[in-house]
mmCIF file of C-alpha atoms in Angstrom:
data_model
loop_
_atom_site.group_PDB
_atom_site.id
_atom_site.type_symbol
_atom_site.label_atom_id
_atom_site.label_comp_id
_atom_site.label_asym_id
_atom_site.label_seq_id
_atom_site.Cartn_x
_atom_site.Cartn_y
_atom_site.Cartn_z
ATOM 1 C CA MET A 1 32.593 -15.863 -33.368
ATOM 2 C CA LYS A 2 31.768 -12.710 -31.445
ATOM 3 C CA ILE A 3 32.526 -9.149 -32.494
ATOM 4 C CA ILE A 4 32.720 -6.764 -29.545
ATOM 5 C CA LEU A 5 31.705 -3.431 -31.046
ATOM 6 C CA LEU A 6 33.255 -0.678 -28.949
ATOM 7 C CA TYR A 7 31.819 2.768 -29.728
ATOM 8 C CA GLY A 8 30.972 6.200 -28.312
ATOM 9 C CA GLY A 9 33.969 7.440 -26.364
ATOM 10 C CA GLN A 10 34.983 10.622 -24.569
ATOM 11 C CA SER A 11 36.240 12.600 -27.535
ATOM 12 C CA ALA A 12 34.473 15.389 -29.400
ATOM 13 C CA GLU A 13 33.748 12.783 -32.101
ATOM 14 C CA HIS A 14 31.419 10.762 -29.859
ATOM 15 C CA GLU A 15 28.401 11.216 -32.153
ATOM 16 C CA VAL A 16 30.416 10.342 -35.261
ATOM 17 C CA SER A 17 31.412 7.077 -33.589
ATOM 18 C CA ILE A 18 27.756 6.184 -33.007
ATOM 19 C CA LEU A 19 26.930 6.848 -36.666
ATOM 20 C CA SER A 20 29.882 4.707 -37.764
ATOM 21 C CA ALA A 21 28.907 1.917 -35.362
ATOM 22 C CA PHE A 22 25.381 1.762 -36.751
ATOM 23 C CA SER A 23 26.721 1.425 -40.291
ATOM 24 C CA VAL A 24 29.036 -1.402 -39.190
ATOM 25 C CA LEU A 25 26.116 -3.184 -37.487
ATOM 26 C CA ASN A 26 24.244 -3.198 -40.765
ATOM 27 C CA ALA A 27 27.235 -4.622 -42.646
ATOM 28 C CA VAL A 28 28.192 -7.595 -40.439
ATOM 29 C CA TYR A 29 27.638 -11.138 -41.730
ATOM 30 C CA TYR A 30 25.337 -12.355 -38.966
ATOM 31 C CA ASN A 31 25.418 -15.913 -40.288
ATOM 32 C CA TYR A 32 29.074 -15.991 -39.108
ATOM 33 C CA TYR A 33 29.116 -13.490 -36.244
ATOM 34 C CA GLN A 34 27.156 -12.181 -33.313
ATOM 35 C CA VAL A 35 27.805 -8.631 -32.110
ATOM 36 C CA GLN A 36 28.175 -7.584 -28.490
ATOM 37 C CA LEU A 37 27.541 -3.863 -27.979
ATOM 38 C CA VAL A 38 29.825 -2.025 -25.560
ATOM 39 C CA PHE A 39 29.194 1.707 -25.280
ATOM 40 C CA ILE A 40 31.651 4.209 -23.771
ATOM 41 C CA THR A 41 29.820 7.267 -22.451
ATOM 42 C CA LYS A 42 31.134 10.814 -22.651
ATOM 43 C CA GLU A 43 31.998 10.456 -18.965
ATOM 44 C CA GLY A 44 34.094 7.363 -19.652
ATOM 45 C CA GLU A 45 31.720 4.735 -18.245
ATOM 46 C CA TRP A 46 31.587 1.394 -20.068
ATOM 47 C CA ILE A 47 28.111 -0.044 -20.666
ATOM 48 C CA LYS A 48 27.508 -3.562 -21.933
ATOM 49 C CA GLY A 49 24.433 -3.720 -24.120
ATOM 50 C CA PRO A 50 22.527 -6.469 -25.926
ATOM 51 C CA LEU A 51 24.051 -9.277 -27.980
ATOM 52 C CA LEU A 52 22.850 -8.869 -31.565
ATOM 53 C CA THR A 53 22.300 -11.799 -33.905
ATOM 54 C CA GLU A 54 20.671 -9.793 -36.703
ATOM 55 C CA GLN A 55 20.633 -6.276 -38.102
ATOM 56 C CA PRO A 56 19.079 -3.747 -35.726
ATOM 57 C CA ALA A 57 15.897 -1.983 -36.757
ATOM 58 C CA SER A 58 17.189 1.485 -35.833
ATOM 59 C CA LYS A 59 20.070 3.416 -34.321
ATOM 60 C CA GLU A 60 18.196 3.499 -31.004
ATOM 61 C CA VAL A 61 19.666 0.100 -30.076
ATOM 62 C CA LEU A 62 23.017 1.883 -29.663
ATOM 63 C CA GLU A 63 21.727 4.471 -27.191
ATOM 64 C CA LEU A 64 22.382 2.490 -24.016
ATOM 65 C CA THR A 65 21.396 3.662 -20.522
ATOM 66 C CA TRP A 66 21.999 2.262 -17.044
ATOM 67 C CA PRO A 67 20.975 3.181 -13.461
ATOM 68 C CA LYS A 68 23.494 5.566 -11.947
ATOM 69 C CA ASP A 69 22.310 4.901 -8.400
ATOM 70 C CA ALA A 70 20.171 2.369 -6.556
ATOM 71 C CA THR A 71 17.163 4.670 -6.315
ATOM 72 C CA GLU A 72 16.911 5.422 -10.023
ATOM 73 C CA GLU A 73 13.902 3.928 -11.781
ATOM 74 C CA GLY A 74 13.100 3.363 -15.432
ATOM 75 C CA GLU A 75 13.809 1.070 -18.333
ATOM 76 C CA PHE A 76 17.537 0.425 -18.729
ATOM 77 C CA THR A 77 19.212 -1.105 -21.762
ATOM 78 C CA GLY A 78 22.701 -1.721 -20.481
ATOM 79 C CA GLU A 79 24.887 -2.870 -17.620
ATOM 80 C CA LYS A 80 27.780 -0.800 -16.314
ATOM 81 C CA ILE A 81 30.966 -2.892 -16.425
ATOM 82 C CA SER A 82 34.673 -2.713 -15.750
ATOM 83 C CA PRO A 83 36.571 -2.384 -19.070
ATOM 84 C CA SER A 84 38.529 -5.596 -18.454
ATOM 85 C CA LEU A 85 35.275 -7.591 -18.458
ATOM 86 C CA ILE A 86 35.070 -7.344 -22.249
ATOM 87 C CA LYS A 87 37.760 -10.034 -22.493
ATOM 88 C CA GLU A 88 36.348 -13.218 -24.012
ATOM 89 C CA ASP A 89 37.638 -16.215 -25.914
ATOM 90 C CA ASP A 90 36.790 -16.543 -29.607
ATOM 91 C CA ALA A 91 36.070 -12.830 -29.925
ATOM 92 C CA ILE A 92 37.583 -9.764 -31.584
ATOM 93 C CA VAL A 93 37.117 -6.127 -30.621
ATOM 94 C CA PHE A 94 36.071 -3.625 -33.286
ATOM 95 C CA PRO A 95 36.949 -0.251 -31.698
ATOM 96 C CA ILE A 96 34.934 2.085 -33.900
ATOM 97 C CA LEU A 97 36.209 5.058 -31.893
ATOM 98 C CA HIS A 98 37.366 8.322 -33.418
ATOM 99 C CA GLY A 99 39.671 10.910 -31.879
ATOM 100 C CA PRO A 100 41.418 10.953 -28.474
ATOM 101 C CA ASN A 101 40.964 7.958 -26.155
ATOM 102 C CA GLY A 102 40.107 5.789 -29.114
ATOM 103 C CA GLU A 103 42.238 6.506 -32.148
ATOM 104 C CA ASP A 104 45.415 7.608 -30.394
ATOM 105 C CA GLY A 105 46.814 4.306 -29.141
ATOM 106 C CA THR A 106 45.227 4.371 -25.686
ATOM 107 C CA ILE A 107 42.469 1.831 -26.315
ATOM 108 C CA GLN A 108 44.852 -0.225 -28.448
ATOM 109 C CA GLY A 109 47.318 -0.407 -25.548
ATOM 110 C CA PHE A 110 44.542 -1.538 -23.214
ATOM 111 C CA LEU A 111 43.464 -4.286 -25.628
ATOM 112 C CA GLU A 112 47.072 -5.440 -26.005
ATOM 113 C CA THR A 113 47.400 -5.588 -22.219
ATOM 114 C CA ILE A 114 44.332 -7.793 -21.709
ATOM 115 C CA GLY A 115 45.264 -9.952 -24.709
ATOM 116 C CA MET A 116 42.350 -9.242 -27.058
ATOM 117 C CA PRO A 117 42.614 -9.150 -30.864
ATOM 118 C CA TYR A 118 41.206 -5.985 -32.409
ATOM 119 C CA VAL A 119 40.520 -4.321 -35.727
ATOM 120 C CA GLY A 120 42.724 -1.468 -36.888
ATOM 121 C CA ALA A 121 46.149 0.015 -36.313
ATOM 122 C CA GLY A 122 48.407 -0.838 -33.385
ATOM 123 C CA VAL A 123 49.541 1.302 -30.464
ATOM 124 C CA LEU A 124 52.502 3.148 -31.978
ATOM 125 C CA THR A 125 50.866 3.677 -35.377
ATOM 126 C CA SER A 126 47.687 5.046 -33.819
ATOM 127 C CA ALA A 127 49.588 7.389 -31.499
ATOM 128 C CA CYS A 128 51.854 8.720 -34.246
ATOM 129 C CA ALA A 129 49.127 9.224 -36.844
ATOM 130 C CA MET A 130 46.795 10.915 -34.368
ATOM 131 C CA ASP A 131 49.417 13.522 -33.532
ATOM 132 C CA LYS A 132 49.638 15.871 -36.507
ATOM 133 C CA ILE A 133 53.015 17.272 -35.483
ATOM 134 C CA THR A 134 54.625 13.850 -35.048
ATOM 135 C CA THR A 135 53.132 12.679 -38.345
ATOM 136 C CA LYS A 136 54.579 15.657 -40.189
ATOM 137 C CA TYR A 137 58.093 15.018 -38.902
ATOM 138 C CA LEU A 138 57.887 11.315 -39.826
ATOM 139 C CA LEU A 139 56.679 12.158 -43.322
ATOM 140 C CA GLN A 140 59.492 14.669 -43.728
ATOM 141 C CA VAL A 141 61.990 11.871 -43.089
ATOM 142 C CA ALA A 142 60.267 9.779 -45.772
ATOM 143 C CA GLY A 143 60.516 12.644 -48.276
ATOM 144 C CA ILE A 144 56.752 12.991 -48.697
ATOM 145 C CA PRO A 145 55.783 16.584 -49.619
ATOM 146 C CA GLN A 146 53.685 18.605 -47.160
ATOM 147 C CA VAL A 147 52.567 22.223 -46.900
ATOM 148 C CA PRO A 148 54.795 24.449 -44.712
ATOM 149 C CA PHE A 149 53.792 24.379 -41.033
ATOM 150 C CA VAL A 150 54.622 25.770 -37.603
ATOM 151 C CA PRO A 151 54.045 23.731 -34.404
ATOM 152 C CA VAL A 152 52.813 25.763 -31.417
ATOM 153 C CA LEU A 153 52.850 24.805 -27.720
ATOM 154 C CA LYS A 154 50.115 26.337 -25.566
ATOM 155 C CA ASN A 155 52.405 27.338 -22.699
ATOM 156 C CA LEU A 156 54.847 29.114 -25.027
ATOM 157 C CA TRP A 157 51.974 30.937 -26.727
ATOM 158 C CA LYS A 158 50.594 32.049 -23.352
ATOM 159 C CA GLU A 159 54.040 33.304 -22.296
ATOM 160 C CA ASN A 160 54.752 35.274 -25.469
ATOM 161 C CA PRO A 161 51.943 35.359 -28.052
ATOM 162 C CA LYS A 162 53.654 38.114 -30.033
ATOM 163 C CA LYS A 163 56.678 35.868 -30.642
ATOM 164 C CA ILE A 164 54.429 33.065 -31.913
ATOM 165 C CA PHE A 165 52.535 35.437 -34.205
ATOM 166 C CA GLU A 166 55.789 36.788 -35.643
ATOM 167 C CA GLN A 167 57.156 33.266 -36.137
ATOM 168 C CA CYS A 168 54.054 32.250 -38.082
ATOM 169 C CA GLU A 169 53.864 35.431 -40.124
ATOM 170 C CA GLY A 170 57.602 35.234 -40.812
ATOM 171 C CA SER A 171 57.443 31.753 -42.353
ATOM 172 C CA LEU A 172 53.870 31.470 -43.683
ATOM 173 C CA LEU A 173 51.535 33.649 -45.715
ATOM 174 C CA TYR A 174 47.859 34.199 -44.855
ATOM 175 C CA PRO A 175 45.530 32.384 -44.993
ATOM 176 C CA PHE A 176 46.578 29.780 -42.403
ATOM 177 C CA PHE A 177 44.800 26.722 -41.110
ATOM 178 C CA VAL A 178 45.011 26.228 -37.350
ATOM 179 C CA LYS A 179 44.483 22.703 -35.990
ATOM 180 C CA PRO A 180 44.715 20.931 -32.627
ATOM 181 C CA ALA A 181 47.594 18.455 -32.821
ATOM 182 C CA ASN A 182 45.412 15.561 -31.618
ATOM 183 C CA MET A 183 41.917 15.702 -33.056
ATOM 184 C CA GLY A 184 40.076 14.523 -36.152
ATOM 185 C CA SER A 185 36.931 15.106 -38.214
ATOM 186 C CA SER A 186 37.797 18.819 -38.547
ATOM 187 C CA VAL A 187 37.055 19.444 -34.848
ATOM 188 C CA GLY A 188 38.706 22.635 -33.580
ATOM 189 C CA ILE A 189 40.091 23.597 -37.001
ATOM 190 C CA SER A 190 39.893 27.185 -38.253
ATOM 191 C CA LYS A 191 40.858 29.116 -41.362
ATOM 192 C CA VAL A 192 42.379 32.515 -40.562
ATOM 193 C CA GLU A 193 43.122 35.592 -42.647
ATOM 194 C CA ASN A 194 44.824 37.896 -40.106
ATOM 195 C CA ARG A 195 46.433 38.060 -36.669
ATOM 196 C CA GLU A 196 43.166 38.715 -34.824
ATOM 197 C CA GLU A 197 41.620 35.603 -36.357
ATOM 198 C CA LEU A 198 44.827 33.670 -35.633
ATOM 199 C CA GLN A 199 44.549 34.464 -31.933
ATOM 200 C CA ALA A 200 40.897 33.348 -31.825
ATOM 201 C CA ALA A 201 41.739 30.176 -33.773
ATOM 202 C CA LEU A 202 44.549 29.238 -31.387
ATOM 203 C CA GLU A 203 42.223 29.746 -28.426
ATOM 204 C CA GLU A 204 39.745 27.392 -30.117
ATOM 205 C CA ALA A 205 42.404 24.779 -30.936
ATOM 206 C CA PHE A 206 43.738 24.827 -27.373
ATOM 207 C CA LYS A 207 40.309 23.800 -26.087
ATOM 208 C CA TYR A 208 41.132 20.353 -27.468
ATOM 209 C CA ASP A 209 44.894 20.005 -27.021
ATOM 210 C CA ASN A 210 47.940 21.732 -25.521
ATOM 211 C CA ARG A 211 49.701 21.573 -28.886
ATOM 212 C CA ALA A 212 48.555 22.982 -32.203
ATOM 213 C CA VAL A 213 49.854 23.120 -35.737
ATOM 214 C CA ILE A 214 49.527 26.087 -38.066
ATOM 215 C CA GLU A 215 49.643 25.229 -41.758
ATOM 216 C CA GLN A 216 50.064 27.283 -44.879
ATOM 217 C CA GLY A 217 46.684 27.647 -46.593
ATOM 218 C CA ILE A 218 46.741 26.828 -50.297
ATOM 219 C CA GLU A 219 44.224 26.751 -53.120
ATOM 220 C CA ALA A 220 43.831 23.045 -53.684
ATOM 221 C CA ARG A 221 41.489 20.176 -54.282
ATOM 222 C CA GLU A 222 41.156 17.520 -51.579
ATOM 223 C CA ILE A 223 41.731 13.928 -52.657
ATOM 224 C CA GLU A 224 41.818 10.810 -50.510
ATOM 225 C CA VAL A 225 43.230 7.299 -50.886
ATOM 226 C CA ALA A 226 42.000 4.308 -48.862
ATOM 227 C CA ILE A 227 44.575 1.790 -47.603
ATOM 228 C CA LEU A 228 44.026 -1.796 -46.467
ATOM 229 C CA GLY A 229 46.411 -4.492 -45.262
ATOM 230 C CA ASN A 230 49.149 -5.547 -42.880
ATOM 231 C CA GLU A 231 52.368 -6.520 -44.694
ATOM 232 C CA ASP A 232 50.509 -6.818 -47.999
ATOM 233 C CA VAL A 233 49.313 -3.237 -48.487
ATOM 234 C CA ARG A 234 46.636 -2.311 -51.031
ATOM 235 C CA THR A 235 45.361 1.100 -52.024
ATOM 236 C CA THR A 236 42.341 2.399 -53.898
ATOM 237 C CA LEU A 237 42.288 4.954 -56.646
ATOM 238 C CA ALA A 238 41.969 8.441 -55.219
ATOM 239 C CA GLY A 239 38.563 9.983 -54.653
ATOM 240 C CA GLU A 240 37.861 13.696 -54.399
ATOM 241 C CA ILE A 241 35.907 15.751 -51.889
ATOM 242 C CA VAL A 242 33.820 18.202 -53.928
ATOM 243 C CA LYS A 243 32.763 21.035 -51.630
ATOM 244 C CA ASP A 244 30.007 23.604 -51.869
ATOM 245 C CA VAL A 245 31.373 25.333 -48.768
ATOM 246 C CA ASP A 246 34.656 27.210 -48.464
ATOM 247 C CA PHE A 247 35.965 25.063 -45.628
ATOM 248 C CA TYR A 248 35.151 21.373 -45.148
ATOM 249 C CA ASP A 249 34.481 21.546 -41.396
ATOM 250 C CA TYR A 250 32.802 19.219 -38.889
ATOM 251 C CA ASN A 251 29.278 20.468 -39.656
ATOM 252 C CA SER A 252 29.844 20.144 -43.390
ATOM 253 C CA LYS A 253 30.931 16.522 -42.932
ATOM 254 C CA TYR A 254 28.395 15.180 -40.485
ATOM 255 C CA ILE A 255 25.552 17.632 -39.821
ATOM 256 C CA ASP A 256 24.725 19.465 -43.042
ATOM 257 C CA ASN A 257 26.338 16.875 -45.350
ATOM 258 C CA LYS A 258 27.286 19.668 -47.745
ATOM 259 C CA ILE A 259 29.704 17.529 -49.681
ATOM 260 C CA THR A 260 29.743 15.235 -52.643
ATOM 261 C CA MET A 261 32.408 12.762 -53.652
ATOM 262 C CA ALA A 262 33.909 12.185 -57.085
ATOM 263 C CA ILE A 263 35.134 8.587 -57.302
ATOM 264 C CA PRO A 264 37.566 8.134 -58.871
ATOM 265 C CA ALA A 265 38.927 11.675 -58.862
ATOM 266 C CA GLN A 266 39.296 13.270 -62.277
ATOM 267 C CA ILE A 267 43.063 13.692 -62.191
ATOM 268 C CA PRO A 268 45.939 12.745 -64.525
ATOM 269 C CA ASP A 269 47.111 9.132 -64.384
ATOM 270 C CA ASP A 270 50.574 10.094 -63.134
ATOM 271 C CA VAL A 271 49.063 12.093 -60.257
ATOM 272 C CA GLN A 272 46.798 9.169 -59.436
ATOM 273 C CA ALA A 273 49.805 6.840 -59.319
ATOM 274 C CA LYS A 274 51.820 9.294 -57.219
ATOM 275 C CA ALA A 275 48.987 9.626 -54.674
ATOM 276 C CA GLN A 276 48.844 5.850 -54.294
ATOM 277 C CA GLU A 277 52.635 5.659 -53.988
ATOM 278 C CA TYR A 278 52.770 8.352 -51.287
ATOM 279 C CA ALA A 279 49.838 6.787 -49.427
ATOM 280 C CA LYS A 280 51.499 3.376 -49.310
ATOM 281 C CA LEU A 281 54.850 4.900 -48.302
ATOM 282 C CA ALA A 282 53.288 6.967 -45.508
ATOM 283 C CA TYR A 283 51.317 3.957 -44.239
ATOM 284 C CA THR A 284 54.439 1.816 -44.211
ATOM 285 C CA MET A 285 56.488 4.582 -42.578
ATOM 286 C CA ILE A 286 54.222 4.721 -39.527
ATOM 287 C CA GLY A 287 53.913 0.915 -39.323
ATOM 288 C CA GLY A 288 50.315 0.794 -40.491
ATOM 289 C CA SER A 289 48.129 -2.286 -40.190
ATOM 290 C CA GLY A 290 44.466 -2.926 -40.840
ATOM 291 C CA LEU A 291 43.338 0.288 -42.454
ATOM 292 C CA SER A 292 43.927 3.983 -42.941
ATOM 293 C CA ARG A 293 42.788 6.812 -45.156
ATOM 294 C CA CYS A 294 45.424 9.123 -46.601
ATOM 295 C CA ASP A 295 44.361 12.703 -47.390
ATOM 296 C CA PHE A 296 46.094 14.974 -49.897
ATOM 297 C CA PHE A 297 45.939 18.501 -51.251
ATOM 298 C CA LEU A 298 46.264 18.820 -55.042
ATOM 299 C CA THR A 299 47.052 22.219 -56.557
ATOM 300 C CA ASP A 300 46.111 23.428 -60.034
ATOM 301 C CA LYS A 301 49.735 22.695 -61.008
ATOM 302 C CA ASN A 302 49.162 19.024 -60.050
ATOM 303 C CA GLU A 303 51.408 19.326 -56.977
ATOM 304 C CA LEU A 304 50.524 16.804 -54.264
ATOM 305 C CA PHE A 305 50.875 17.559 -50.551
ATOM 306 C CA LEU A 306 50.020 14.923 -47.972
ATOM 307 C CA ASN A 307 47.664 16.368 -45.363
ATOM 308 C CA GLU A 308 47.121 13.548 -42.853
ATOM 309 C CA LEU A 309 46.727 9.832 -42.191
ATOM 310 C CA ASN A 310 43.539 8.713 -40.463
ATOM 311 C CA THR A 311 43.882 5.265 -38.843
ATOM 312 C CA MET A 312 40.166 4.896 -38.054
ATOM 313 C CA PRO A 313 38.341 6.745 -40.810
ATOM 314 C CA GLY A 314 34.613 7.237 -40.574
ATOM 315 C CA PHE A 315 32.276 4.406 -41.543
ATOM 316 C CA THR A 316 29.111 6.469 -41.867
ATOM 317 C CA GLN A 317 26.978 6.380 -45.001
ATOM 318 C CA PHE A 318 28.761 9.574 -46.110
ATOM 319 C CA SER A 319 32.271 8.302 -45.461
ATOM 320 C CA MET A 320 34.886 8.208 -48.177
ATOM 321 C CA TYR A 321 36.782 5.127 -46.942
ATOM 322 C CA PRO A 322 34.161 2.398 -47.538
ATOM 323 C CA VAL A 323 32.866 4.121 -50.661
ATOM 324 C CA LEU A 324 36.364 4.100 -52.166
ATOM 325 C CA TRP A 325 36.659 0.353 -51.606
ATOM 326 C CA GLU A 326 33.192 -0.229 -53.041
ATOM 327 C CA SER A 327 34.371 1.554 -56.193
ATOM 328 C CA MET A 328 37.216 -1.001 -56.372
ATOM 329 C CA GLY A 329 34.760 -3.903 -56.127
ATOM 330 C CA LEU A 330 35.077 -4.601 -52.390
ATOM 331 C CA GLN A 331 31.608 -4.334 -50.879
ATOM 332 C CA TYR A 332 30.986 -2.928 -47.408
ATOM 333 C CA SER A 333 30.283 -6.283 -45.729
ATOM 334 C CA ASP A 334 33.345 -7.872 -47.350
ATOM 335 C CA LEU A 335 35.452 -4.925 -46.193
ATOM 336 C CA ILE A 336 34.353 -5.533 -42.606
ATOM 337 C CA GLU A 337 35.250 -9.221 -43.001
ATOM 338 C CA GLU A 338 38.726 -8.362 -44.349
ATOM 339 C CA LEU A 339 39.360 -6.000 -41.446
ATOM 340 C CA ILE A 340 38.406 -8.709 -38.959
ATOM 341 C CA GLN A 341 40.751 -11.230 -40.586
ATOM 342 C CA LEU A 342 43.589 -8.669 -40.686
ATOM 343 C CA GLY A 343 43.103 -8.017 -36.962
ATOM 344 C CA LEU A 344 43.127 -11.728 -36.141
ATOM 345 C CA ASN A 345 46.232 -12.331 -38.256
ATOM 346 C CA ARG A 346 48.151 -9.512 -36.589
ATOM 347 C CA PHE A 347 47.130 -10.822 -33.143
ATOM 348 C CA LYS A 348 48.463 -14.309 -33.963
ATOM 349 C CA GLN A 349 51.680 -12.830 -35.325
ATOM 350 C CA ARG A 350 52.285 -10.760 -32.197
ATOM 351 C CA LYS A 351 51.672 -13.820 -29.988
ATOM 352 C CA ASN A 352 54.281 -15.734 -31.991
ATOM 353 C CA PHE A 353 56.780 -12.904 -31.527
ATOM 354 C CA LEU A 354 56.239 -13.013 -27.751
ATOM 355 C CA VAL A 355 56.612 -16.781 -27.618
ATOM 356 C CA ASN A 356 59.929 -16.607 -29.505
ATOM 357 C CA MET A 357 61.445 -13.886 -27.329
#
């Protein structure tokens, strides 16, 4: 069977996707699968690369190039294709794409339209979980605790910034965290201590989205629970992000790697159980399938607040999601195999639903 590994993408998390894709390539059971590389450039071009039947020697195999015009010369490693040409029989797509145009339901909708099975969450789940504001309202309905927040629309902020500042300062206490509504991996997120910093942080967030969310900053540990399954949902014990920086931003995660992970987290048993319960409830509430990672804040009073659900968590060597499952006895390669089978099972189920309509 063929795995079509779809990676890169147009989001700010393009480089993270490449790192994740390389880790997946080294985890595939090549005695059962061959892997077709399909790279999405930052400009949105789709490039079909080599068909791999064994582990690649280096990450360079992922860096595909193609002639942009007839006069261009050089050694090219890919062929520019129309997206629909990835459709094949006896194949499944692994969209290892993070952020907008990959984790927000768009690519999932395309794959549904051309009738290809794929790994990970479906259209609605991906779209809801990617949007921090929508996620927060859904979790409120489920009764899952969250930190206080204020949603902000760019056009309303431009029209009357003073009103937005007063609304935030009237319902929250500094420090705040300012986040684009649709972005991951800490891209565009800022911690602010005053109104001047709040204005700069909103300007930064609005580079990535027209909607932002401002959250109450709290002193808390960060713990994460990995989730796996379709109808039969399993969770790991919680792991903890142990930081040696004040704010766990994009550079801390992927460039400087200034983090360590405590697995399992050193927390009371009842808190551990509550984190798993909330993670499963949140996953079910948004119609999760395949996988997700659920992130929490934990205060020194052992209060849990759900921060976000990530439907395509990182698969780099530093990533919490696969490491959490390894701690539960599910090795990286077996995790990839489970995700493939979950994707195939959901595809068959959806086909049956259509046939019976």
